[in-house]
Short mmCIF file of C-alpha atoms and ligand atoms in Angstrom, two decimals:
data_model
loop_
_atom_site.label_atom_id
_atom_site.label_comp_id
_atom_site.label_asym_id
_atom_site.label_seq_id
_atom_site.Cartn_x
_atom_site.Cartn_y
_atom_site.Cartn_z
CA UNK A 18 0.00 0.00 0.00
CA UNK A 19 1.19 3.59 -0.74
CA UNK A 20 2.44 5.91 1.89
CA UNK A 21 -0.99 8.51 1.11
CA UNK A 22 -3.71 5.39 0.88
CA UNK A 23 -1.69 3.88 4.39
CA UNK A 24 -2.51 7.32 5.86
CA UNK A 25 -5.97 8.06 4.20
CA UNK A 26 -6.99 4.50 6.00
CA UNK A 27 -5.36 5.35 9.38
CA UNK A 28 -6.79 8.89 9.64
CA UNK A 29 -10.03 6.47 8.36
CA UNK A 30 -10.80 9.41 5.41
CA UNK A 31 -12.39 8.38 2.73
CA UNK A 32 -11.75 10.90 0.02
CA UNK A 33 -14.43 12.78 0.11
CA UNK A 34 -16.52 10.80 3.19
CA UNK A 35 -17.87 11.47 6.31
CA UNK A 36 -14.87 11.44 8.25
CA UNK A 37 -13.17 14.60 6.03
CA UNK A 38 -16.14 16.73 7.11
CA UNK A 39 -14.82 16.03 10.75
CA UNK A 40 -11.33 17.54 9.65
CA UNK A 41 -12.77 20.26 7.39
CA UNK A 42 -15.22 21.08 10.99
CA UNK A 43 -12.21 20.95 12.54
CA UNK A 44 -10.49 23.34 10.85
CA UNK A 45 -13.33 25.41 10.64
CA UNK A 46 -13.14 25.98 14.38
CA UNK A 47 -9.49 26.04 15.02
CA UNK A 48 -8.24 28.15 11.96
CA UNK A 49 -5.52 27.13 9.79
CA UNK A 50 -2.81 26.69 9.63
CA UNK A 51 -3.91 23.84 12.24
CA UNK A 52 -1.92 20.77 13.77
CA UNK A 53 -4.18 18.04 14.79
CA UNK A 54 -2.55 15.30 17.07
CA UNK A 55 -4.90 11.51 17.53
CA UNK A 56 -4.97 10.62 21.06
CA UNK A 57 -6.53 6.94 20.16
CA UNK A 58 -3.61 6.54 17.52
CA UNK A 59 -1.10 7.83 19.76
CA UNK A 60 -2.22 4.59 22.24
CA UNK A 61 -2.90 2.76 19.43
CA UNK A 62 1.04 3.44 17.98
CA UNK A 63 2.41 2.57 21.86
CA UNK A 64 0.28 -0.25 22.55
CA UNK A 65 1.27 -2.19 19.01
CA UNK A 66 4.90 -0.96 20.40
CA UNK A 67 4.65 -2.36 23.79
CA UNK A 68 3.28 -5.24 22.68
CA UNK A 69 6.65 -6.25 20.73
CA UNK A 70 9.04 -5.03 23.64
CA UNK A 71 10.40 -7.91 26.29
CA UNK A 72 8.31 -7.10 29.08
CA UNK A 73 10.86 -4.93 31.97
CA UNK A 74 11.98 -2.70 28.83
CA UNK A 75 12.00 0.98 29.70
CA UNK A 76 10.39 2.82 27.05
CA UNK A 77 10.64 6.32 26.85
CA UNK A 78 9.33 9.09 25.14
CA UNK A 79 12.04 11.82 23.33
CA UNK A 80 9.63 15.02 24.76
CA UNK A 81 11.92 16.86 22.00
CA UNK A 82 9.95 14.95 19.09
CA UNK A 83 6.24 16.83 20.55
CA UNK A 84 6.33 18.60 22.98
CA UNK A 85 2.63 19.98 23.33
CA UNK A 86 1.04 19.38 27.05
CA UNK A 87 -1.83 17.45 25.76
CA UNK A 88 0.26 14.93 23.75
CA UNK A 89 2.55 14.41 26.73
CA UNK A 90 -0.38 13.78 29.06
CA UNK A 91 -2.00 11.30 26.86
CA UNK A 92 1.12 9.76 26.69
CA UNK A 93 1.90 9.01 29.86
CA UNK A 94 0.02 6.30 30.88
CA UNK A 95 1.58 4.24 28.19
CA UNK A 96 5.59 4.91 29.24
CA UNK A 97 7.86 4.39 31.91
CA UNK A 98 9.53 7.93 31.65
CA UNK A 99 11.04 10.65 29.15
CA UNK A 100 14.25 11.96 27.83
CA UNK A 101 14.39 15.82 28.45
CA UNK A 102 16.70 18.33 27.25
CA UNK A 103 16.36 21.86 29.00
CA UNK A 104 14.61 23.33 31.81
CA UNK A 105 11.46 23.75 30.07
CA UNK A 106 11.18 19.88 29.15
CA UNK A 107 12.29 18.85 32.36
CA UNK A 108 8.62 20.85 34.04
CA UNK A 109 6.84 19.84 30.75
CA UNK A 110 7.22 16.46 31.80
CA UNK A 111 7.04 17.18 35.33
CA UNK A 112 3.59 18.88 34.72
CA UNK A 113 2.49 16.29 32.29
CA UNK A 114 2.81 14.08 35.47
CA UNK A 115 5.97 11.98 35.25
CA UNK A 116 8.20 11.49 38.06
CA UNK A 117 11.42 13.30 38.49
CA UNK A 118 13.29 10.33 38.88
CA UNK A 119 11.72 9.02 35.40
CA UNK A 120 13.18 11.83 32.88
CA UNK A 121 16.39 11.57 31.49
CA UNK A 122 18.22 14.73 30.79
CA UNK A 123 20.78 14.35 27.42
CA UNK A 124 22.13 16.44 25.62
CA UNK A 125 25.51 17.79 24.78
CA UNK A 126 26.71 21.42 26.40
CA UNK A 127 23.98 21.34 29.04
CA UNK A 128 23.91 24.64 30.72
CA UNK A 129 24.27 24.73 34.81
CA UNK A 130 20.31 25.70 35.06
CA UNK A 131 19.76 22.40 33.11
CA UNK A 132 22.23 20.56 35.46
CA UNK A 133 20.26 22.08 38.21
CA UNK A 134 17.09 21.33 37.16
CA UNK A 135 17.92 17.83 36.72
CA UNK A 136 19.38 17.73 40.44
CA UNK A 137 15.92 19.30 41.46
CA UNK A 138 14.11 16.72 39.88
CA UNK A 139 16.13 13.75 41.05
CA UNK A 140 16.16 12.78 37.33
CA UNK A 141 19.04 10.62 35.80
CA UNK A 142 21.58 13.08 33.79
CA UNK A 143 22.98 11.60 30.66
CA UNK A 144 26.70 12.49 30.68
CA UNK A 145 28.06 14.13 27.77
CA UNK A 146 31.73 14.65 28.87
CA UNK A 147 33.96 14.39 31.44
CA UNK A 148 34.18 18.45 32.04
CA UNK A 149 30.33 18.10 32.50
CA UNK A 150 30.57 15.39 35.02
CA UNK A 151 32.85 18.12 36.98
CA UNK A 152 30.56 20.69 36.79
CA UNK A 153 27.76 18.72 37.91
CA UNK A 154 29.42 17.55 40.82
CA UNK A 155 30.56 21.07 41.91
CA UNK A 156 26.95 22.57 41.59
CA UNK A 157 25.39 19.53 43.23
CA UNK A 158 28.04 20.66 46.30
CA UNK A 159 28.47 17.51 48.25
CA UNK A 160 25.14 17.18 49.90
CA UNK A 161 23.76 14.93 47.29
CA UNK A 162 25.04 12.54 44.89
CA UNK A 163 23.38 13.23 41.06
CA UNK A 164 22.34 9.87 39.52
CA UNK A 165 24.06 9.81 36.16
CA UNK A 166 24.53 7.61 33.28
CA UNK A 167 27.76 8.50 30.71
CA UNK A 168 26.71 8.74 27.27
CA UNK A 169 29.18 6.35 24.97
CA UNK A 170 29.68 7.87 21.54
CA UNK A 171 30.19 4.38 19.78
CA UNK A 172 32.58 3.38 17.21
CA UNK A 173 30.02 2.12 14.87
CA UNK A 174 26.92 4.40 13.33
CA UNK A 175 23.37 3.38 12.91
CA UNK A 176 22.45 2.91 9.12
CA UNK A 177 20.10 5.83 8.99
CA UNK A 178 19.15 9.05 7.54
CA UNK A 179 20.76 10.91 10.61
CA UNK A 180 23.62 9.15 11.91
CA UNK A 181 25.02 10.44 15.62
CA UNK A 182 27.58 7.89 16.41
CA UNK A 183 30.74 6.57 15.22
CA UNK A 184 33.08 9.38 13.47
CA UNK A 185 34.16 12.37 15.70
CA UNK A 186 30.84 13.68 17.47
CA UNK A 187 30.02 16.09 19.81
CA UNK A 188 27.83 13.72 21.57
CA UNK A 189 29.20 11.53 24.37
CA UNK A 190 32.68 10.41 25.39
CA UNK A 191 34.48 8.63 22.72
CA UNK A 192 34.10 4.45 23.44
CA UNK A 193 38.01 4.18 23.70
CA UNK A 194 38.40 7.31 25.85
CA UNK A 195 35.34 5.74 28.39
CA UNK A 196 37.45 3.43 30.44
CA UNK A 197 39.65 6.72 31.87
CA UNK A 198 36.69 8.88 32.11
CA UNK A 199 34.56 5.77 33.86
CA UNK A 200 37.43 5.86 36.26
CA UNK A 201 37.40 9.26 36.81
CA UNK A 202 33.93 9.40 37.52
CA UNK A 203 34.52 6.73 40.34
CA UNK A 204 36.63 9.58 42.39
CA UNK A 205 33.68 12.32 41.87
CA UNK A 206 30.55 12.10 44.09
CA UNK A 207 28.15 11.36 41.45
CA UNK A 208 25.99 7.96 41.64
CA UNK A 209 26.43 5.92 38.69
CA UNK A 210 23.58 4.15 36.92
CA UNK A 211 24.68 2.72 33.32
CA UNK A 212 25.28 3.60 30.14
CA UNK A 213 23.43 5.58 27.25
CA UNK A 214 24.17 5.14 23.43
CA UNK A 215 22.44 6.80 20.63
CA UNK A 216 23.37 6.07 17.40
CA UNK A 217 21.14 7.80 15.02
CA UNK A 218 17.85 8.67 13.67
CA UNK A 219 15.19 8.08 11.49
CA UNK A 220 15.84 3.91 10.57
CA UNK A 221 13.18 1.83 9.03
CA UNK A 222 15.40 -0.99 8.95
CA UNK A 223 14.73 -3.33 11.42
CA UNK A 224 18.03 -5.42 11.14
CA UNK A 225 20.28 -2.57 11.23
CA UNK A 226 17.97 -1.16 14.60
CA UNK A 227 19.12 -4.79 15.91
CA UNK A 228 22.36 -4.69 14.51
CA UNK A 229 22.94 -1.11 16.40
CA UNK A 230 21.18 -2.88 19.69
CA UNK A 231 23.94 -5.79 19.90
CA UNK A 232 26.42 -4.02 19.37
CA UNK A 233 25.75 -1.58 21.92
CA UNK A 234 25.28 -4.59 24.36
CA UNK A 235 28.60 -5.68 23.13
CA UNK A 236 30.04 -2.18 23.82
CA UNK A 237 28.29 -1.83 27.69
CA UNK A 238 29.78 -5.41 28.31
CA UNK A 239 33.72 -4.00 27.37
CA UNK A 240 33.25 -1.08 29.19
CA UNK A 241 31.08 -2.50 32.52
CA UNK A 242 34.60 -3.63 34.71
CA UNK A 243 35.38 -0.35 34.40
CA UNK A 244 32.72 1.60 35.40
CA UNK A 245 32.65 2.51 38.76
CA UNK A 246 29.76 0.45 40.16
CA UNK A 247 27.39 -2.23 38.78
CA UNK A 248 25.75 -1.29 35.78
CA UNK A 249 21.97 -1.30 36.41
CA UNK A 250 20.64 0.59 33.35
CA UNK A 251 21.70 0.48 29.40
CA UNK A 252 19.65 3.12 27.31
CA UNK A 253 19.77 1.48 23.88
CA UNK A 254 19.15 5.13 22.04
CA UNK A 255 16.12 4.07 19.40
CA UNK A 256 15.90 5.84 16.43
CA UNK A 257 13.11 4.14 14.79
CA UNK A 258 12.13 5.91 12.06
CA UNK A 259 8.50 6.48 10.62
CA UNK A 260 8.47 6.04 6.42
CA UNK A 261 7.57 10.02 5.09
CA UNK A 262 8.42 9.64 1.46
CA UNK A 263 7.46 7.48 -1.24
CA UNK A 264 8.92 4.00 -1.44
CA UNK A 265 9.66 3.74 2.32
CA UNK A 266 8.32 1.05 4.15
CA UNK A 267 7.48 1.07 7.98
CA UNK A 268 10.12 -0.57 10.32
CA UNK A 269 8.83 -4.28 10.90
CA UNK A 270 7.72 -4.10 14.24
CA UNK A 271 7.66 -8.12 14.82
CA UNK A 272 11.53 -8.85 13.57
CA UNK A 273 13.00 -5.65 15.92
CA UNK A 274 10.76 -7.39 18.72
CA UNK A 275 12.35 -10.53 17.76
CA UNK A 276 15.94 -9.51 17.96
CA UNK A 277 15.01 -7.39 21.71
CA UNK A 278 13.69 -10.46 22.89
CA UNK A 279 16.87 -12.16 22.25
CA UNK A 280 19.05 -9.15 23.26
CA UNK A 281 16.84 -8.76 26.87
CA UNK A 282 18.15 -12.57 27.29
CA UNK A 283 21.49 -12.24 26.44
CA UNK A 284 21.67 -8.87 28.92
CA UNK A 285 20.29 -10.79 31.36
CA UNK A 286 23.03 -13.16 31.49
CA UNK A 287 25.89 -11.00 30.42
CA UNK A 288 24.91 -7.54 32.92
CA UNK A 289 23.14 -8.83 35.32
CA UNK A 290 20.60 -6.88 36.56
CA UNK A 291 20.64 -3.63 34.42
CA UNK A 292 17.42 -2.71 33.31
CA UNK A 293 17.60 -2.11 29.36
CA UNK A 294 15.65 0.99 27.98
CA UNK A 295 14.62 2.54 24.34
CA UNK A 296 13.65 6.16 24.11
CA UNK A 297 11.85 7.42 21.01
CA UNK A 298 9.94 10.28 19.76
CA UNK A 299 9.00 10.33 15.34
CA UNK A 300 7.78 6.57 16.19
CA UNK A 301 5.39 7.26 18.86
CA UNK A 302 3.70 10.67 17.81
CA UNK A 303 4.74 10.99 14.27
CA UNK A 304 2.40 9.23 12.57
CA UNK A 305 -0.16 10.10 14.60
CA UNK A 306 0.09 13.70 13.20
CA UNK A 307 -1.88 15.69 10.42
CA UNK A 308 -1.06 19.35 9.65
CA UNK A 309 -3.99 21.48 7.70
CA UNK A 310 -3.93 24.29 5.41
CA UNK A 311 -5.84 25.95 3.26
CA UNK A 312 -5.46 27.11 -0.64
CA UNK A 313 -4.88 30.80 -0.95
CA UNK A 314 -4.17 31.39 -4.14
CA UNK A 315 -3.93 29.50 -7.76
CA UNK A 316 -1.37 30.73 -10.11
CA UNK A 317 0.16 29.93 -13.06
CA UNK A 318 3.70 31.10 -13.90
CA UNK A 319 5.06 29.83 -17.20
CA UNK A 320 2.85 27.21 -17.46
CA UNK A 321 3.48 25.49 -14.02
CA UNK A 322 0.00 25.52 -11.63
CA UNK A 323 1.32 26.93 -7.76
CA UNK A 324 -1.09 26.07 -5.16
CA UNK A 325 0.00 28.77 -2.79
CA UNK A 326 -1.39 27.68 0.90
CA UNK A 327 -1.62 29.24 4.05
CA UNK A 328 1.46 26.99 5.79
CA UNK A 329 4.64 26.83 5.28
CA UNK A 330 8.59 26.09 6.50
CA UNK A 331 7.69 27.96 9.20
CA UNK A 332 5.54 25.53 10.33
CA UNK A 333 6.50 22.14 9.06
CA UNK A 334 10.61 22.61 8.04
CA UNK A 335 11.04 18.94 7.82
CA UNK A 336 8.36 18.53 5.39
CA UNK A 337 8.94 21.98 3.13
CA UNK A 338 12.31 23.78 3.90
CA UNK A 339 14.77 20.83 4.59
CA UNK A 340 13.18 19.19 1.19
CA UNK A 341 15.37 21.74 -0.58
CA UNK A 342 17.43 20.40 -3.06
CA UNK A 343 15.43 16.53 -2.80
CA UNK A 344 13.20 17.65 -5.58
CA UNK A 345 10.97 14.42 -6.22
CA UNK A 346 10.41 14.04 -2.29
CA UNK A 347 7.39 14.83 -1.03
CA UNK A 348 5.50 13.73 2.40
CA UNK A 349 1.61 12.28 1.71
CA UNK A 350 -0.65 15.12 0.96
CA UNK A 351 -4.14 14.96 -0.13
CA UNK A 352 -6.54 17.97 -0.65
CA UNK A 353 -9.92 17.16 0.97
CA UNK A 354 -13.27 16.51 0.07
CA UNK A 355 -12.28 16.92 -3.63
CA UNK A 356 -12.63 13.55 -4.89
CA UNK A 357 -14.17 12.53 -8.34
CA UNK A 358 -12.56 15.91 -9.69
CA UNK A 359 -10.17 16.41 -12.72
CA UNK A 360 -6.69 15.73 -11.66
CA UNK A 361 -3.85 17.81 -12.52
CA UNK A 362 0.33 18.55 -11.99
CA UNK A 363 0.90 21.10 -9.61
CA UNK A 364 4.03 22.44 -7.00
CA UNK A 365 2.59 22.81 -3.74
CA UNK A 366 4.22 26.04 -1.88
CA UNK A 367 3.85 28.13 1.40
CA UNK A 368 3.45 31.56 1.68
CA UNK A 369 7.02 32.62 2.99
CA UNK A 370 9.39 34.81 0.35
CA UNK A 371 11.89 31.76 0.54
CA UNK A 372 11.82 29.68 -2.18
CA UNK A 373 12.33 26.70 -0.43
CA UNK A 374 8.90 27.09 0.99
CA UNK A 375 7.62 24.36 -1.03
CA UNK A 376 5.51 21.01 0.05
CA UNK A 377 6.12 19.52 -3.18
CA UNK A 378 7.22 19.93 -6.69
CA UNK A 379 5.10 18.66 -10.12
CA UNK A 380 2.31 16.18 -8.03
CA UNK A 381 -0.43 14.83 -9.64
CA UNK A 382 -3.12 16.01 -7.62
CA UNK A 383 -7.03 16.94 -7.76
CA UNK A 384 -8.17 20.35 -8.69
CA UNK A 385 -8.42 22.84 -5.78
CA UNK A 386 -9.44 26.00 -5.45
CA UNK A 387 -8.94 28.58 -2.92
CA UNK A 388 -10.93 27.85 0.27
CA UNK A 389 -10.11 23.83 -0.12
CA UNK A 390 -7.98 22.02 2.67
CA UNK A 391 -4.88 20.31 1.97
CA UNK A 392 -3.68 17.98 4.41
CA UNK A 393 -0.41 16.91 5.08
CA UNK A 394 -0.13 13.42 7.06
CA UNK A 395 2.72 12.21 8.81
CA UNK A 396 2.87 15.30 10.37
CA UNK A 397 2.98 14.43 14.51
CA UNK A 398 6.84 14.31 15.27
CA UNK A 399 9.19 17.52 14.92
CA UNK A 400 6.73 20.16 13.30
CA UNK A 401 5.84 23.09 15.09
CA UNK A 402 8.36 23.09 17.92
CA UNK A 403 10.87 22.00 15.38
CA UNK A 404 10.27 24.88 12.96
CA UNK A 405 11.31 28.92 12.37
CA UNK A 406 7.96 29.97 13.60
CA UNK A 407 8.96 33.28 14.48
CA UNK A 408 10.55 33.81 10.62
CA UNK A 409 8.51 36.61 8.95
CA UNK A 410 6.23 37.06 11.48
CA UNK A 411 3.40 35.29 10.74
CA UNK A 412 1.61 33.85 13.39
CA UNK A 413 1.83 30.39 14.76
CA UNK A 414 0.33 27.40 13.72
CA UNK A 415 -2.83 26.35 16.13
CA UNK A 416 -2.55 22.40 17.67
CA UNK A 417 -4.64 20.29 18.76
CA UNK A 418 -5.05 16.88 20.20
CA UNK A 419 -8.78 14.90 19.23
CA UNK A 420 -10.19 12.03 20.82
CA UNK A 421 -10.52 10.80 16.72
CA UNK A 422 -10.54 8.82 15.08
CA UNK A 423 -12.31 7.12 17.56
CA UNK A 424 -12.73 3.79 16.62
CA UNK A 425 -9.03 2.74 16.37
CA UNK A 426 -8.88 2.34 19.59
CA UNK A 427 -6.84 -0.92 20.58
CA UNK A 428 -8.05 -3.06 23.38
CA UNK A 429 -4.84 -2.79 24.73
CA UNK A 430 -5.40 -0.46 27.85
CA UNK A 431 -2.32 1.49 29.72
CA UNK A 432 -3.45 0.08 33.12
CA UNK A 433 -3.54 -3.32 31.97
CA UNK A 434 -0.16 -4.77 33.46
CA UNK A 435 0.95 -6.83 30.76
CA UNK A 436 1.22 -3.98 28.66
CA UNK A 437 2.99 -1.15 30.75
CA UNK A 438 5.76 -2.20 32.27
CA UNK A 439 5.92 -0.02 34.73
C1 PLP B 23 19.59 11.45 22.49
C2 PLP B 23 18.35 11.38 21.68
N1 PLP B 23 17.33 10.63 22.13
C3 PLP B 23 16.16 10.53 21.45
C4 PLP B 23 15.98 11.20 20.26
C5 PLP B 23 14.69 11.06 19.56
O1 PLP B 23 14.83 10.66 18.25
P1 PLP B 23 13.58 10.18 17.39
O2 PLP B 23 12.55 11.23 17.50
O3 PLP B 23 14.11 10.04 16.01
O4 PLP B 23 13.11 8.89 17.98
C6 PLP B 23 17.03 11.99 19.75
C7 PLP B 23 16.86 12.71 18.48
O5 PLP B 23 17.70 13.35 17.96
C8 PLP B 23 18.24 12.09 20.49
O6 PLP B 23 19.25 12.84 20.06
#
C-alpha cells in the first residue's frame, strides 16, 4: 500500500466521506494553519509498540519529538519515563505528570540551570563529557550525589538518515576514551547508573535497529569492569524511524521485537541486573500527526499551476524547507473533500518569500481552489516546535489533540499490566 492510501486508511478518510467533514469542521473551528494530534492513535502506535518489547523494557518518550502538554499527558500512561533536554522539558514532563526520577536529561553542552534542574528533579543526567561530570558535581556541592549515566559515543553508526555515532561527534565520550573517564567518575561524588548510546535517527530498517542494539550490548559489556559500580541501566538510544516519502516502508515491528527479545536474554546473562531501555519520539507521535492548510491562491507562472497555501517552513521545516534540493520528495498530501474531480500537476508552496517554501514539486493532484484544505499526514513528530515559527512574522500554527478517530482504539489499555511495564 502507498504511503498517502496507508494514511488516508489510518486517519479512516475516505476521500471525500464522512470522516473529512470532521477535519474540514475541525479546521473550521481552530483556523488554519492547524496541527491536529490523535490521542486513540497515539495509544494505538504505543500499545502495538509495547506489545513487541520484552516485558521490563524501559520505554521512553524523546519530549523533544512533541512537545505539546496534551500529547505528553496522553502519553503518559503508556511509558515508563522521558528523555528531556532543558529546563522547560524537564517541568513539561514534570507537569504532564511523570516522576522526576523518570526523565532523562541528554544532551551535549547542558547549561548549569539544566544541570540544576535535573538535580531538582532527582532525574538521571545523561553524561556528555567528562568536564560536564565536573561541573555537575561542583553545583550539586556535596550534599547529594546526582544519579548519572555517561553517554558512549560508539565506534560504529546506525544505518540511517541521521547518523550520531561513530566518526568524531560532539555527543558523548568517545568508546576508547570511556574506560579513563569511567574511572574518573569513580573519584567524583556522582551515583552511577549505566550507560546511554544513541546512534542515530530516522531507521526503518529493522536489522540494522538490531544490529545497532547488539552491538551496543557488546560495547556496555567492554566497558562495565570499568565503570565505577554495577551497571543497572543500558539506554539502547532508538531511532526508529517512521516512512515520510514514497517507497519507504514502515520498520517491521515483529523482527525488531524478535531480535530485543533475544538481546533482553542475552543482557540478562551477560549484565546482570541492568534494566535495558529505548527512548523514542517520530515513532510514537509521528504518525499520529496531520497538519492542515488551506489554498490561498492559484497561479500559473510559465505554465506550471502553484497552489499557494496558508502553511509553510515555518511551520512544518522537515516537510517543506529541509526538502530543498530533494526535488521528487514529497510527504503524503491529499486535498480534501475533492474527490471525483479532474486531476492535474501542480508544485505545492507556502506563503514565505523563501523559495524553499515548497511542500512539493510537479504532483499529480485533484483540482483545488482557494478555500479547499490540503492535508499533510505524517505530520505528529518535529513540526511546530521543530520549525522557524517566528521567521517573517506570521503567526503560529494552532494544535490540537482529538479524541478521533475514535474507533481505532486498541483493546490494549495502559493500566492493563501486561502492557505497561511499569
Ligand atoms: C539522544 C536522543 N534521544 C532521542 C531522540 C529522539 O529521536 P527520534 O525522535 O528520532 O526517535 C534523539 C533525536 O535526535 C536524540 O538525540
Amino acid at each position: 500500500m502507498n504511503l498517502l492510501a496507508a494514511a488516508l486508511e489510518r486517519w479512516q478518510l475516505a476521500p471525500d466521506g464522512g470522516a473529512t467533514t470532521v477535519l474540514q469542521d475541525l479546521a473550521a473551528r481552530h483556523g488554519t494553519p492547524l496541527y491536529l494530534y490523535s490521542g486513540p492513535l497515539i495509544e494505538r502506535q504505543v500499545a502495538e509498540l509495547r506489545a513487541e518489547l520484552p516485558r521490563d523494557l524501559a520505554l521512553l518518550y524523546a519530549v523533544k519529538a512533541n512537545p505539546h502538554p496534551a500529547v505528553l499527558h496522553r502519553l503518559v500512561p503508556w511509558i515508563d519515563g522521558c528523555d528531556v533536554t532543558s529546563v522547560a522539558e524537564i517541568a513539561l514532563a514534570l507537569q504532564a505528570g511523570v516522576a522526576g526520577t523518570a526523565l532523562s536529561v541528554a544532551g551535549p553542552g547542558k547549561s548549569n540551570a539544566e544541570l540544576a534542574a535535573a538535580i531538582d528533579a532527582d532525574a538521571l543526567i545523561v553524561l556528555e563529557s567528562l568536564a560536564e561530570a565536573r561541573r555537575l558535581a561542583a553545583l550539586a556541592g556535596g550534599g547529594v550525589r546526582p544519579r548519572v549515566a555517561l553517554r558512549i559515543n560508539p565506534p560504529f553508526t546506525l544505518a540511517a538518515d541521521a547518523r550520531m555515532g561513530g566518526g568524531p561527534r560532539k555527543f558523548g565520550v568517545d568508546s576508547e576514551h570511556a574506560p579513563a573517564v569511567l574511572a574518573a567518575l569513580g573519584t567524583l561524588p556522582l551515583a552511577f547508573e549505566g550507560f546511554h548510546v544513541y546512534a542515530g535517527s530516522r531507521c526503518l530498517d529493522a536489522w540494522a535497529l538490531a544490529e545497532a542494539q547488539r552491538a551496543t550490548l557488546r560495547l556496555a559489556c567492554a566497558l562495565a569492569p570499568h565503570a565505577p559500580s554495577p551497571v543497572r541501566l543500558l539506554n539502547l538510544g532508538g531511532g526508529l524511524g517512521v516512512p515520510c516519502f514514497w517507497g519507504e516502508a514502515p520498520v517491521a515491528l515483529a523482527t525488531l521485537g524478535d531480535a530485543l527479545r533475544g538481546l533482553a536474554g542475552d543482557a540478562a546473562r551477560r549484565l546482570p541486573g541492568a534494566r535495558l531501555a529505548l527512548e523514542l519520539g517520530r515513532y510514537l507521535v509521528g504518525e499520529a500527526g496531520v497538519y492542515l492548510t488551506r489554498v490561498v491562491e492559484r497561479k500559473v507562472s510559465r505554465g506550471i499551476v502553484f497552489l499557494i497555501v496558508d502553511g509553510g517552513a515555518h511551520h512544518h521545516w522537515h516537510a517543506t524547507g529541509a526538502l530543498e534540493g530533494r526535488r521528487h520528495l514529497h510527504y503524503p498530501l491529499a486535498v480534501l473533500g475533492a474527490a471525483g474531480r479532474a486531476v492535474e500537476r501542480v508544485s505545492v508552496v507556502g506563503p514565505l518569500c523563501a523559495p524553499h517554501d515548497t511542500w512539493a514539486e510537479d504532483i499529480a493532484l485533484p483540482v483545488a481552489v482557494p478555500g479547499d484544505l490540503v492535508a499533510v499526514f505524517q505530520s505528529g513528530a518535529y513540526g511546530a516546535s521543530a520549525s522557524p515559527q517566528g521567521f517573517l512574522g506570521k503567526p503560529p500554527a494552532a494544535e490540537q489533540l482529538i479524541d478521533w478517530p475514535a474507533t481505532c482504539g486498541t483493546e490494549l489499555h495502559p493500566q492493563d499490566e501486561e502492557n505497561k511495564h511499569a
